[in-house]
Tab-separated table of C-alpha atoms in Angstrom:
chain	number	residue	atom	x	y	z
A	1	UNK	CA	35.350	54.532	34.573
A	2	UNK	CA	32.312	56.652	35.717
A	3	UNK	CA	31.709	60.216	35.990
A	4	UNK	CA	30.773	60.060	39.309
A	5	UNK	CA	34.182	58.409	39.920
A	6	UNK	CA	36.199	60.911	37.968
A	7	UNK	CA	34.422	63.990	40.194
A	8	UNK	CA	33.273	63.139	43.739
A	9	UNK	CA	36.099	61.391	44.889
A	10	UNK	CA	38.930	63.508	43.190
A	11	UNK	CA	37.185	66.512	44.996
A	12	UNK	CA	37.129	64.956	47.792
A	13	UNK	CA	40.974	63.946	48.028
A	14	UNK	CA	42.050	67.560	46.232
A	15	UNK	CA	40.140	69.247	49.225
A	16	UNK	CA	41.396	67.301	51.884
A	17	UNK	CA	44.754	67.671	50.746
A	18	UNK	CA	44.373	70.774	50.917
A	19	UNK	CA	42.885	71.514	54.180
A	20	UNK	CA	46.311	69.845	55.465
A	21	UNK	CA	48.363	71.707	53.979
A	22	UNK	CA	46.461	75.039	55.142
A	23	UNK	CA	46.872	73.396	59.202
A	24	UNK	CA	50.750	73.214	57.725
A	25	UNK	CA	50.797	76.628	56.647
A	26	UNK	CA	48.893	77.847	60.504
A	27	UNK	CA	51.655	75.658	62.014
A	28	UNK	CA	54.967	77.587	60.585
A	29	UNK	CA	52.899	80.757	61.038
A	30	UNK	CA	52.813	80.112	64.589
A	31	UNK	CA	56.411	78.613	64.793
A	32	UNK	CA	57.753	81.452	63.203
A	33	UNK	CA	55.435	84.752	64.895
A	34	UNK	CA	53.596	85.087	60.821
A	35	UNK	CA	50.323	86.203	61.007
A	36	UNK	CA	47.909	84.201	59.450
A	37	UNK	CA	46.806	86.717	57.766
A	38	UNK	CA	50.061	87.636	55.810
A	39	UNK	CA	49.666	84.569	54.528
A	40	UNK	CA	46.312	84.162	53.487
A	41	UNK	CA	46.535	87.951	51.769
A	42	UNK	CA	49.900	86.626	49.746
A	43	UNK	CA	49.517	86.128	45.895
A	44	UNK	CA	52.155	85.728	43.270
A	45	UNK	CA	51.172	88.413	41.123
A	46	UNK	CA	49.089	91.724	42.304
A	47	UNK	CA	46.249	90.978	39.997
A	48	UNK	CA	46.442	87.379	40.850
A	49	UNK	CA	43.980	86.016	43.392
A	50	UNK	CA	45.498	85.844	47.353
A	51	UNK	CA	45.798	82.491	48.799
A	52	UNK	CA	42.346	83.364	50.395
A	53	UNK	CA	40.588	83.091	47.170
A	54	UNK	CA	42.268	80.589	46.013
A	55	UNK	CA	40.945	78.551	48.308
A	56	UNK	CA	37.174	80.070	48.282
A	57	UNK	CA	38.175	78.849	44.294
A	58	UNK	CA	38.994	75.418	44.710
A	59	UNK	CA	36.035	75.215	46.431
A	60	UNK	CA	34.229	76.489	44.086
A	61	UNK	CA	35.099	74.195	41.221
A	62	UNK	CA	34.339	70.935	43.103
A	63	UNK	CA	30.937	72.665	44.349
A	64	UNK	CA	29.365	74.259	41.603
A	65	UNK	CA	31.338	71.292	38.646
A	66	UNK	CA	29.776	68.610	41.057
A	67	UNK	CA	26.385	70.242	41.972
A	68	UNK	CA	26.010	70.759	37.400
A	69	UNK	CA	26.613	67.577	36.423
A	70	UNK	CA	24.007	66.321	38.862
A	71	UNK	CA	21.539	68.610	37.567
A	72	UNK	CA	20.760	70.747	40.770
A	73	UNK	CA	21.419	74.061	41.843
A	74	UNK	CA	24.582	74.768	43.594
A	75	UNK	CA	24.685	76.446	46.537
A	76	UNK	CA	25.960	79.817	47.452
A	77	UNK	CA	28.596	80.940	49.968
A	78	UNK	CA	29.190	84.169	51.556
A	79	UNK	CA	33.423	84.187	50.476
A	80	UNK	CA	33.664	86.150	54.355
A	81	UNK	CA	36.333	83.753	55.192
A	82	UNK	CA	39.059	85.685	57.259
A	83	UNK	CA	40.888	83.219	58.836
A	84	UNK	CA	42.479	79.421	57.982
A	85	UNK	CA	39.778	78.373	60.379
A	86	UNK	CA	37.498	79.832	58.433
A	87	UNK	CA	38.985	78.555	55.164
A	88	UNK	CA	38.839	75.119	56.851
A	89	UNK	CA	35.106	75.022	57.936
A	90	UNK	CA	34.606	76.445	53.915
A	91	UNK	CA	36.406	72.810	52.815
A	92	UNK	CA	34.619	70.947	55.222
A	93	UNK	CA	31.380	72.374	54.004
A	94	UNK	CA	32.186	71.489	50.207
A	95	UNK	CA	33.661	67.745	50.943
A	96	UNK	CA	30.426	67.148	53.134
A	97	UNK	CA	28.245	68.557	50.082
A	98	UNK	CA	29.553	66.946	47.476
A	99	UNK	CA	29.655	63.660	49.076
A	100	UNK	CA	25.668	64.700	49.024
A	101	UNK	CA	25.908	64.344	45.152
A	102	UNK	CA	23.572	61.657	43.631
A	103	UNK	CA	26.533	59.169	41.817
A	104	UNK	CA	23.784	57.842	39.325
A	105	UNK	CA	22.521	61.476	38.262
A	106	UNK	CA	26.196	62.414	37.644
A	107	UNK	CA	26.917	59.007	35.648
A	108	UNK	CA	24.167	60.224	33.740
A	109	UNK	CA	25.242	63.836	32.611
A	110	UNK	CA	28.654	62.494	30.301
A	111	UNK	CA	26.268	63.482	27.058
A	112	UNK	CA	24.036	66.077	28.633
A	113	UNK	CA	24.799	69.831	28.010
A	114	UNK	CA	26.185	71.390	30.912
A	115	UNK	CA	25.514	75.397	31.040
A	116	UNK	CA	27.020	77.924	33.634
A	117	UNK	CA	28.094	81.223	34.178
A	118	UNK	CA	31.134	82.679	32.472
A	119	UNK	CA	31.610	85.803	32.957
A	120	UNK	CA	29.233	87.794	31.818
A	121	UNK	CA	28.079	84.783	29.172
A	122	UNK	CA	26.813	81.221	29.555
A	123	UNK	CA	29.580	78.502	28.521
A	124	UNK	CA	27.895	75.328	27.245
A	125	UNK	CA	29.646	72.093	27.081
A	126	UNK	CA	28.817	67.968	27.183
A	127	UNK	CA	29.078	67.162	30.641
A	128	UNK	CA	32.260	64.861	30.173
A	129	UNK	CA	34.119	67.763	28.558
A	130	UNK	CA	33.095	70.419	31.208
A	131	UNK	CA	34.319	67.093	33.811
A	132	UNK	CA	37.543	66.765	31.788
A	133	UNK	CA	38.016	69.900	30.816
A	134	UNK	CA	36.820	73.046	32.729
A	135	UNK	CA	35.775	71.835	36.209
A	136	UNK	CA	38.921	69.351	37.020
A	137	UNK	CA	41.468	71.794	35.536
A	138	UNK	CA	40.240	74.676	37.104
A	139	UNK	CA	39.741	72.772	40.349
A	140	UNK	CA	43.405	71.630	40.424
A	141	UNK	CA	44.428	75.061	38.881
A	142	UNK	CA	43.477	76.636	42.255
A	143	UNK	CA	44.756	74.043	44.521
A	144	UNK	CA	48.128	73.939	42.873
A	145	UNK	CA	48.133	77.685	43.120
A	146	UNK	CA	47.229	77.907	47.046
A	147	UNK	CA	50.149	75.232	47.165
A	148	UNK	CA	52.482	77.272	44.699
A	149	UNK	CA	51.889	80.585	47.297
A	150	UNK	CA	52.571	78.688	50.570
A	151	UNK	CA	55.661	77.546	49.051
A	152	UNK	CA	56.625	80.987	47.835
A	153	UNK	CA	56.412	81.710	50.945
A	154	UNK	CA	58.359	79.513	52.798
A	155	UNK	CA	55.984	76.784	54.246
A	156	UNK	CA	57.500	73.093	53.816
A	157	UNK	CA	54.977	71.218	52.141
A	158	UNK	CA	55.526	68.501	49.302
A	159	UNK	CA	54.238	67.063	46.375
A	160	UNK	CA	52.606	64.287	48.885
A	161	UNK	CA	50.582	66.916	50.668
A	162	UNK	CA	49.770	68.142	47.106
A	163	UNK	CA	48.575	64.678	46.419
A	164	UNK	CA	46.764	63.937	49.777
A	165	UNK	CA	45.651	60.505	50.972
A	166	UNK	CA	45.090	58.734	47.682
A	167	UNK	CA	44.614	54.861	47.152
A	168	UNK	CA	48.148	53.714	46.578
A	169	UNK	CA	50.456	50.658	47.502
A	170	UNK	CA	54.228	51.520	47.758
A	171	UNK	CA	56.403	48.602	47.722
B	1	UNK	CA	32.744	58.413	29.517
B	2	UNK	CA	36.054	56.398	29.010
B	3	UNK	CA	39.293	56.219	30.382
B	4	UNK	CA	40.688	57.330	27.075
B	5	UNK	CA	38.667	60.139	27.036
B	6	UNK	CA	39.932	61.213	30.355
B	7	UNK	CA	43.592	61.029	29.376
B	8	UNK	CA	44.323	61.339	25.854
B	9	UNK	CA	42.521	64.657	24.702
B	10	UNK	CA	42.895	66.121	28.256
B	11	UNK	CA	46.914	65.282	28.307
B	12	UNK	CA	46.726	67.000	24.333
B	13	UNK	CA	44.812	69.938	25.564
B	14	UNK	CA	46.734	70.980	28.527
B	15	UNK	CA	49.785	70.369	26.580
B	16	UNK	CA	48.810	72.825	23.504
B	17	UNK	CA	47.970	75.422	26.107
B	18	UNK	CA	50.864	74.930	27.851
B	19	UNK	CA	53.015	75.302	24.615
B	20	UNK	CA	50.672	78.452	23.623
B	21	UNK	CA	52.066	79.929	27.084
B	22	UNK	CA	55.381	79.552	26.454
B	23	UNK	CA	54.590	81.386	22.881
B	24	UNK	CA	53.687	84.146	25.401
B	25	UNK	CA	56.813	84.598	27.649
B	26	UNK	CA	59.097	84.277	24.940
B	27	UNK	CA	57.017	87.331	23.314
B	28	UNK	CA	57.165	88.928	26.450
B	29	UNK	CA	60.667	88.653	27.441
B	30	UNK	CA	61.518	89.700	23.344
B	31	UNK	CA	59.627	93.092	24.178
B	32	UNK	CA	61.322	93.738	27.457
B	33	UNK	CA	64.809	92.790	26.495
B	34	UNK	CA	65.092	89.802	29.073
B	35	UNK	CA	67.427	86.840	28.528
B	36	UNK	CA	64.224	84.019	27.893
B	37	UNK	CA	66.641	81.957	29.951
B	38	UNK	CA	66.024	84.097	33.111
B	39	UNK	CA	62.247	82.738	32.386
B	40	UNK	CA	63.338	79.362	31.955
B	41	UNK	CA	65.303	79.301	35.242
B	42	UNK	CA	62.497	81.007	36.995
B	43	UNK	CA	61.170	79.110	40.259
B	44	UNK	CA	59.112	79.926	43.006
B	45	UNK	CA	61.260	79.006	45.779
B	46	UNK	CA	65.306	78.131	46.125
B	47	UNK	CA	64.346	74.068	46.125
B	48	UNK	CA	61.057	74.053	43.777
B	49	UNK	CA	61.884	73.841	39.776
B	50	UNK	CA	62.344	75.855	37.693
B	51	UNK	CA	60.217	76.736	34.969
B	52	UNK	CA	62.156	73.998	32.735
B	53	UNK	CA	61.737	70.869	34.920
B	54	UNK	CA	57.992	72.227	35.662
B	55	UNK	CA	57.355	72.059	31.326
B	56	UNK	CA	59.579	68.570	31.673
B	57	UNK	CA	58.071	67.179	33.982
B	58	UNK	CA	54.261	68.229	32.184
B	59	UNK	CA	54.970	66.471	29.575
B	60	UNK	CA	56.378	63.308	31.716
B	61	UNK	CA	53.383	63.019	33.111
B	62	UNK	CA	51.606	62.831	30.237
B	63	UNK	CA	53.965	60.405	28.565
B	64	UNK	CA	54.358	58.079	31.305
B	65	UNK	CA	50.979	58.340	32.240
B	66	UNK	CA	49.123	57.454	29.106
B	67	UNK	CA	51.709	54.864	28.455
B	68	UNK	CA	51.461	52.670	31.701
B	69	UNK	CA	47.746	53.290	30.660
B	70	UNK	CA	47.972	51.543	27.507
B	71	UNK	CA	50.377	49.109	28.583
B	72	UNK	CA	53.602	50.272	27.268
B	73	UNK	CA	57.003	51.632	27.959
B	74	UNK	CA	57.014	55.173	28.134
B	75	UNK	CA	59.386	56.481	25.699
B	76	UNK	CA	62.179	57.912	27.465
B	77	UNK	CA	63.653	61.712	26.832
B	78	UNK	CA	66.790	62.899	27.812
B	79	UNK	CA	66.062	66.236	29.646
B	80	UNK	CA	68.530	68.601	27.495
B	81	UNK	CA	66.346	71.208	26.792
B	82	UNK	CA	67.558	74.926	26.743
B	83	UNK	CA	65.426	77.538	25.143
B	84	UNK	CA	61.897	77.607	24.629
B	85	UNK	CA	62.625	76.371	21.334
B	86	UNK	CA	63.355	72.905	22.403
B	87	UNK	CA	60.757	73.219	25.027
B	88	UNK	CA	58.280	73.327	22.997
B	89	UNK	CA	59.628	70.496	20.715
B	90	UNK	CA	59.459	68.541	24.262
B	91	UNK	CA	55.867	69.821	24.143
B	92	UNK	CA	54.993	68.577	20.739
B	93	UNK	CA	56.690	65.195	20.971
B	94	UNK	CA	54.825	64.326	23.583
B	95	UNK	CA	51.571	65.633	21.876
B	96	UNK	CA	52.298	63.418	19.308
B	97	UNK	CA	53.374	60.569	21.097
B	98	UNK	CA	49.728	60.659	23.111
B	99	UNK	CA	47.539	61.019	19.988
B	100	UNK	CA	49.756	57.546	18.768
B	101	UNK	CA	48.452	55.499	22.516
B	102	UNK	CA	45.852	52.686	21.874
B	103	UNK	CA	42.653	54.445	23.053
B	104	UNK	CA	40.990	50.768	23.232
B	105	UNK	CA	44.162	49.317	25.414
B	106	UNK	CA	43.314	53.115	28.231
B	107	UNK	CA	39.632	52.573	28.102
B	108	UNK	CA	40.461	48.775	29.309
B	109	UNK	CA	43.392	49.718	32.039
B	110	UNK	CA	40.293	50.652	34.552
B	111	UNK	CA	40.495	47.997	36.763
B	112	UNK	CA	43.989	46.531	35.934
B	113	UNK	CA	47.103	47.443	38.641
B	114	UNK	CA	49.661	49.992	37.097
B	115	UNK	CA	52.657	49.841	38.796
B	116	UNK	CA	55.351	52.559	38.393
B	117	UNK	CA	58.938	54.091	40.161
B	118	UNK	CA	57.909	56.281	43.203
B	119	UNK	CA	61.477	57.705	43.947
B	120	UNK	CA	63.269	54.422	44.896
B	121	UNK	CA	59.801	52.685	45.444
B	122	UNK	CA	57.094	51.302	43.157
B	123	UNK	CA	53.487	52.942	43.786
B	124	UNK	CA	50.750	50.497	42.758
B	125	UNK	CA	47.208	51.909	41.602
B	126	UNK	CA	44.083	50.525	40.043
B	127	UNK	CA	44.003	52.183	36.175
B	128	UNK	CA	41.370	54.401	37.221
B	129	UNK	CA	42.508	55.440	40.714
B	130	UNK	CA	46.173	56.009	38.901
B	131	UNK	CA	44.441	58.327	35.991
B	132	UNK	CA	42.000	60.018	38.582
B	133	UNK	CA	44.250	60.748	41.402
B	134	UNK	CA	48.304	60.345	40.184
B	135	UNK	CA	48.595	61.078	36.510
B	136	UNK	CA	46.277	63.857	36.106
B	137	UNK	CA	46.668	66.011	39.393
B	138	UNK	CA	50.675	65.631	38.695
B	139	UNK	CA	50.041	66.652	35.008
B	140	UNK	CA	48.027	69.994	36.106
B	141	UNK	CA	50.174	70.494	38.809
B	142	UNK	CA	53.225	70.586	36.612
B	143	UNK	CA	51.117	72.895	33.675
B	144	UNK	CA	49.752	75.329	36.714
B	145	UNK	CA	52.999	75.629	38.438
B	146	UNK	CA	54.730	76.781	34.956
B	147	UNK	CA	51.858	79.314	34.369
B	148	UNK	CA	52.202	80.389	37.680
B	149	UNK	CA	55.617	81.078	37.866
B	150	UNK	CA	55.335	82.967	34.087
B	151	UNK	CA	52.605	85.037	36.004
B	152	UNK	CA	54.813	85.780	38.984
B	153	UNK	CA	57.768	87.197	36.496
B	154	UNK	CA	54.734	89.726	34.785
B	155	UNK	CA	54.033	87.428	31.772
B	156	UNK	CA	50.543	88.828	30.726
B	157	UNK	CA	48.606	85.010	30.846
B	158	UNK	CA	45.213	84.979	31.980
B	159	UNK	CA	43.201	81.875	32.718
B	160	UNK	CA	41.971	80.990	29.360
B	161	UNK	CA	45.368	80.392	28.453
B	162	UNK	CA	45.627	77.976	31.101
B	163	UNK	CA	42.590	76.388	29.746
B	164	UNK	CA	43.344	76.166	25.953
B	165	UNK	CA	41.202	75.357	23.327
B	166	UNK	CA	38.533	73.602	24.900
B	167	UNK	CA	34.838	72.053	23.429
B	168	UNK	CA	32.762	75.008	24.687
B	169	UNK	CA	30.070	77.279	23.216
B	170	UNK	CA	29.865	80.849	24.519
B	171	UNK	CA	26.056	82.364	24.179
């Protein structure tokens, strides 16, 4: 298995999953007279993140994980998303971008030291443990939680839309 | 980087933390004279699990997934767990059970079909596409729905918890 293969793709699902599940969550908002923006200000915990940033999060993690372990600079967003729209067009932005990512560079990076921002220090790791171990966990740590407040909340989603569109054969 | 690499020490990882978290809320619910059970019954909405099936089914993934991985039976438990006590015996069962797969046996499951129960279905996934996008987005959205519902009852868990004790230098 590759590194490019354990990132670029698993982004790519994990966001698109979640973009569907947001259009689920703008659907029973409308069915039911919610505004949007009750939703997207909802958190489980008042010094927990709202759905909002857990999304501008997810994001994040497959941006800035994928843009490292290709070696270039990733880019910079404005988090001034107010609405699911918005939220959308923020996922669209990130699957388009890292689809961008150059495979080979990333196959490359498994041994190379990865450094980033961490607060107000630099965490250092090889670039298959920051893969394994900071960028894919924290990636699915905010999509789980965007899914875990939307179901708090009432929307019908399931571990499928979780999941998204992922290359399986039922039989 | 290696299948095994992607499964083993990620699966032992999450698991630790996960364990470590549960050190926390049993702490917590000592100091403010609540029934741990209440914890462990805990859910986020009437038909999601509680926080008992969400540590279960953790470690299920882990077990099932590494095993099918290495071409084995999973070993199977029989769900009877009632404090955090024997929760985190699940926890540390399974941790040992992982470190015992064949890492050699993962690292060659790649390409070969894995074929496991999907509710009263089988799924069928290539190794890799079964690690990448089944096995470990289940496993961290078991471990993230557990922290989050600890979170939502006041347990005082922050991120790094979530994380555990990962390879990284701080500068």
């Amino acid at each position: 298995m590759s590194m490019s293969n354990a990132s670029i793709p698993v982004f790519e699902i994990g966001l698109n999953a979640l973009s569907a599940v947001l259009d689920k969550a703008e659907t029973y908002a409308a069915a039911r007279s919610i505004d949007p923006a009750t939703l997207l200000s909802a958190r489980l915990f008042p010094d927990m993140f709202a759905l909002t940033q857990q999304v501008q999060s997810a994001c994040d993690q497959a941006k800035n994980g994928g843009a490292r372990l290709a070696g270039i600079d990733p880019p910079r967003y404005e988090d001034n998303e107010k609405t699911i729209a918005e939220l959308k067009a923020r996922i669209a932005k990130t699957v388009t971008f890292v689809k961008t990512l150059d495979a080979k560079k990333i196959d490359e990076s498994a041994d190379r030291e990865i450094a980033f921002p961490l607060g107000p220090n630099m965490g250092h790791m090889r670039g298959a443990d920051y893969l394994n171990h900071f960028a894919v966990p924290n990636f699915y740590f905010h999509v789980t939680t965007a899914y875990d407040i939307l179901r708090h909340c009432g929307v019908e989603i399931g571990k499928r839309d979780f999941l998204g569109t992922i290359p399986m054969r039922v039989t």
